[in-house]
Amino acid sequence: MRTPLVVGNWKMHGRLAEARELASGVRDGLKRPRGVEVALCPPFTALPAVAEVLTGSPIGWGAQNCHWEDTGAFTGEIGPGMLAELGCRFVILGHSERRHLFRETDDDIARKVAAALRHGLQPLLCVGETAEERRQGLTFTVVEGQLRAGWAGLRADEIARSVLAYEPVWAIGTGVNATPAQAAEVHGYLRGLVSELASKETAQSLRILYGGSVKPDNAAALTQQPDIDGALVGGASLQAQGFITIAKKSASRGGSSKE
Ligand code: PGA
């Protein structure tokens, strides 16, 4: 049974006043979300303000990155314990912007995933191929490599506390989403891998989100695919109304969990 999850990745957007307004809008529009879990991931600086707005509501919050060490001489970094202390439920790790723009390696990401789990955070690991890799027929090879590397050394019970996101790089911020069939094919492949890396039961309960140009008008077609358990939303999460629509359209049919 999987309750779909819809996460807003605000990226580097959200000065305090905007963050409060956006989080309040989402909270007020989703007072009793049915058949869907919702979380917002603002920039670090807005986390306390967003936490204050969302406390007492069903909407969770999380961060967009963390370091693998708890504390230490790591100028400019944020430790996972610092996020847990702010009530974060999730931390997005291995986003393609982190991999490509900030040169994060699979090894860095694996250390971050393990550190997040140690602090009770749910690591939301992102995997996805570039346009060139897809053209060369390497989609499965790439996502499999990223998944195996990102979860390296995890026990099955740790995998069970994780979330995965399939985000084809060519679909992020481009307005060109993967078709439901393209996404479903990769999601099915990833679920098979989860079964191998953890267990069949974990593969059935683990949520695999789709990300990449999810909008109010394509959310239903994508998230109603059997192996797609919600969405990781970038650009469209910056408008409360649109994001609320995406969350509602991603809810499991009949308002109950997916099987
Ligand atoms: P997008 O971003 O929805 O703007 O394509 C998705 C993401 O980067 O997580």
XYZ file of C-alpha atoms and ligand atoms in Angstrom:
268
model
C 0.000 0.000 0.000
C 1.540 3.278 -1.076
C 0.140 6.697 -0.344
C 1.277 8.980 -3.166
C 3.688 11.727 -2.138
C 3.919 15.152 -3.752
C 6.979 17.228 -2.881
C 7.594 20.842 -3.851
C 11.247 21.551 -4.628
C 11.487 25.319 -4.463
C 15.167 25.289 -5.470
C 16.797 28.695 -4.853
C 13.503 30.565 -4.603
C 11.756 31.959 -1.577
C 12.755 35.021 0.398
C 11.086 34.916 3.799
C 7.952 36.865 2.969
C 7.362 34.836 -0.227
C 8.091 31.576 1.560
C 5.561 32.325 4.299
C 2.930 33.311 1.760
C 3.468 30.278 -0.441
C 3.533 27.817 2.472
C 0.383 29.410 3.955
C -1.379 29.162 0.598
C -0.544 25.454 0.288
C -1.535 24.786 3.902
C -4.874 26.574 3.507
C -5.659 24.852 0.217
C -4.866 21.365 1.516
C -6.390 21.270 4.974
C -7.318 17.602 4.763
C -5.477 16.038 1.831
C -7.036 12.669 1.016
C -5.015 9.862 -0.478
C -1.876 11.973 -0.815
C 0.987 13.115 1.400
C 2.429 16.557 0.684
C 5.721 18.222 1.633
C 7.545 21.445 0.793
C 11.312 21.787 0.411
C 12.268 25.466 0.616
C 15.824 26.829 0.728
C 17.591 26.253 4.086
C 17.120 29.866 5.150
C 13.323 29.636 4.854
C 12.990 26.304 6.681
C 12.224 27.722 10.153
C 9.597 30.107 8.741
C 7.989 27.369 6.635
C 8.079 24.980 9.608
C 6.278 27.573 11.701
C 3.570 28.014 9.060
C 3.078 24.261 8.559
C 3.274 23.073 12.159
C -0.036 21.516 13.148
C -1.021 20.963 9.487
C -0.740 17.668 7.585
C 1.863 19.178 5.224
C 5.447 18.158 5.927
C 8.695 19.874 5.014
C 12.214 18.982 4.057
C 15.516 20.264 2.701
C 17.127 20.131 -0.731
C 20.540 18.849 0.336
C 22.677 18.081 3.391
C 26.252 17.188 4.281
C 27.257 13.661 5.320
C 28.957 14.689 8.546
C 26.986 15.777 11.608
C 29.261 18.701 12.512
C 32.789 19.824 11.762
C 34.989 22.134 9.767
C 32.873 22.159 6.591
C 32.379 25.815 5.786
C 29.042 26.515 4.195
C 27.544 23.070 4.780
C 24.473 21.950 6.766
C 24.435 18.686 8.736
C 21.481 16.296 8.729
C 20.998 16.662 12.493
C 20.434 20.381 11.951
C 17.609 19.519 9.559
C 16.096 16.924 11.873
C 16.087 19.543 14.611
C 13.943 21.773 12.384
C 11.381 18.996 12.032
C 12.325 18.075 8.459
C 10.736 14.828 7.291
C 12.639 14.592 3.989
C 15.870 15.603 2.353
C 16.260 15.609 -1.431
C 19.606 14.042 -2.366
C 21.367 13.516 -5.662
C 19.225 15.991 -7.583
C 20.604 16.339 -11.100
C 21.394 20.014 -10.488
C 23.602 18.935 -7.560
C 25.189 16.200 -9.660
C 25.817 18.318 -12.739
C 26.250 21.902 -11.533
C 27.983 21.127 -8.249
C 29.842 17.971 -9.273
C 28.363 15.720 -6.604
C 29.496 12.152 -7.092
C 27.618 8.919 -6.458
C 29.921 8.389 -3.486
C 29.071 11.803 -1.959
C 25.390 11.045 -2.458
C 25.637 7.616 -0.822
C 27.271 9.167 2.240
C 24.534 11.787 2.416
C 21.786 9.158 2.130
C 23.290 7.143 4.993
C 23.718 10.278 7.123
C 20.114 11.362 6.540
C 18.858 7.933 7.616
C 20.965 8.076 10.798
C 19.033 11.202 11.745
C 15.606 9.800 10.998
C 15.168 11.793 7.782
C 13.689 10.118 4.705
C 16.250 10.512 1.903
C 14.561 11.305 -1.397
C 17.160 9.998 -3.836
C 16.923 11.337 -7.393
C 18.093 9.360 -10.408
C 17.770 10.123 -14.095
C 19.461 10.053 -17.482
C 20.464 12.925 -19.741
C 19.008 13.347 -23.243
C 22.237 12.006 -24.735
C 22.213 8.943 -22.489
C 18.609 8.219 -23.487
C 19.488 8.629 -27.142
C 22.260 6.080 -26.703
C 19.894 3.596 -25.095
C 21.572 3.933 -21.697
C 18.566 4.980 -19.599
C 18.280 1.767 -17.574
C 22.049 1.466 -17.176
C 22.331 5.019 -15.846
C 19.442 4.896 -13.386
C 20.498 1.461 -12.170
C 24.053 2.673 -11.571
C 22.839 5.733 -9.678
C 20.453 3.692 -7.569
C 22.958 0.970 -6.644
C 25.610 3.588 -5.848
C 23.292 5.912 -3.922
C 22.024 3.107 -1.708
C 25.401 1.352 -1.378
C 25.762 -0.363 1.979
C 22.189 0.224 3.154
C 20.295 -2.473 5.023
C 16.881 -3.502 3.737
C 15.145 -1.683 6.618
C 17.005 1.520 5.675
C 15.936 1.194 2.061
C 12.385 0.787 3.318
C 12.608 4.239 4.957
C 13.688 5.880 1.706
C 11.942 7.503 -1.235
C 13.080 7.430 -4.850
C 12.502 9.953 -7.604
C 12.944 9.307 -11.295
C 13.841 12.640 -12.853
C 15.000 12.488 -16.464
C 17.458 15.376 -16.758
C 16.036 16.392 -20.139
C 12.620 16.936 -18.534
C 13.736 19.139 -15.625
C 12.758 22.764 -16.061
C 12.323 22.315 -19.798
C 8.540 22.084 -20.073
C 9.032 18.721 -21.819
C 7.815 16.027 -19.451
C 8.435 12.331 -19.989
C 5.316 10.736 -21.421
C 3.391 8.601 -18.930
C 4.564 5.517 -20.854
C 8.233 6.568 -20.827
C 8.102 7.299 -17.103
C 6.147 4.141 -16.271
C 8.722 1.991 -18.053
C 11.570 3.356 -15.927
C 9.508 3.240 -12.722
C 8.732 -0.416 -13.329
C 12.417 -1.107 -13.882
C 13.362 0.713 -10.679
C 10.757 -1.186 -8.680
C 12.230 -4.452 -9.912
C 15.644 -3.291 -8.721
C 14.286 -2.344 -5.290
C 12.952 -5.862 -5.026
C 16.424 -7.209 -5.742
C 18.259 -4.774 -3.440
C 15.822 -5.029 -0.500
C 12.819 -7.329 -0.801
C 9.605 -7.816 -2.713
C 7.649 -6.326 0.192
C 9.837 -3.220 0.280
C 9.484 -2.849 -3.480
C 5.713 -2.877 -3.021
C 5.742 -0.229 -0.277
C 8.525 2.099 -1.480
C 7.383 5.275 -3.181
C 8.896 6.183 -6.533
C 8.066 9.762 -7.558
C 8.294 11.200 -11.040
C 9.897 14.618 -11.515
C 10.473 16.791 -14.573
C 8.036 19.450 -15.799
C 5.085 18.173 -13.769
C 2.267 20.703 -14.185
C -1.409 20.823 -13.195
C -2.430 19.598 -16.650
C -0.118 16.563 -16.880
C -0.025 15.491 -13.221
C -2.965 13.100 -13.379
C -1.781 11.255 -16.492
C 1.663 10.728 -14.963
C 0.788 9.914 -11.379
C -2.104 7.590 -12.183
C 0.354 5.142 -13.754
C 0.591 2.037 -11.559
C 4.263 2.448 -10.596
C 4.290 6.250 -10.214
C 3.627 7.213 -6.611
C 3.485 10.980 -6.769
C 5.620 13.823 -8.031
C 8.665 15.924 -7.283
C 7.653 19.341 -8.535
C 10.052 22.203 -9.278
C 8.780 25.252 -11.168
C 5.083 24.514 -10.670
C 5.529 24.310 -6.894
C 6.130 28.069 -6.743
C 2.431 28.822 -7.321
C 0.220 27.651 -4.455
C -2.870 27.040 -6.558
C -1.088 25.053 -9.250
C 0.774 22.976 -6.687
C -2.453 22.233 -4.810
C -4.025 21.073 -8.069
C -1.047 18.783 -8.733
C -1.340 17.319 -5.230
C -5.068 16.673 -5.641
C -4.610 15.120 -9.068
C -1.885 12.852 -7.705
C -4.078 11.462 -4.934
C -4.845 7.802 -5.270
C -8.227 7.146 -6.809
C -10.983 6.949 -4.241
C -8.759 8.749 -1.735
C -7.184 5.582 -0.416
C -3.664 4.249 -0.765
C -2.322 2.579 -3.889
C -1.789 -1.122 -3.648
P 10.661 21.056 -12.738
O 11.789 20.554 -11.706
O 9.333 20.597 -12.182
O 10.803 22.564 -12.740
O 10.966 20.433 -14.048
C 11.711 19.281 -11.126
C 12.886 19.087 -10.211
O 13.966 19.614 -10.508
O 12.784 18.413 -9.169
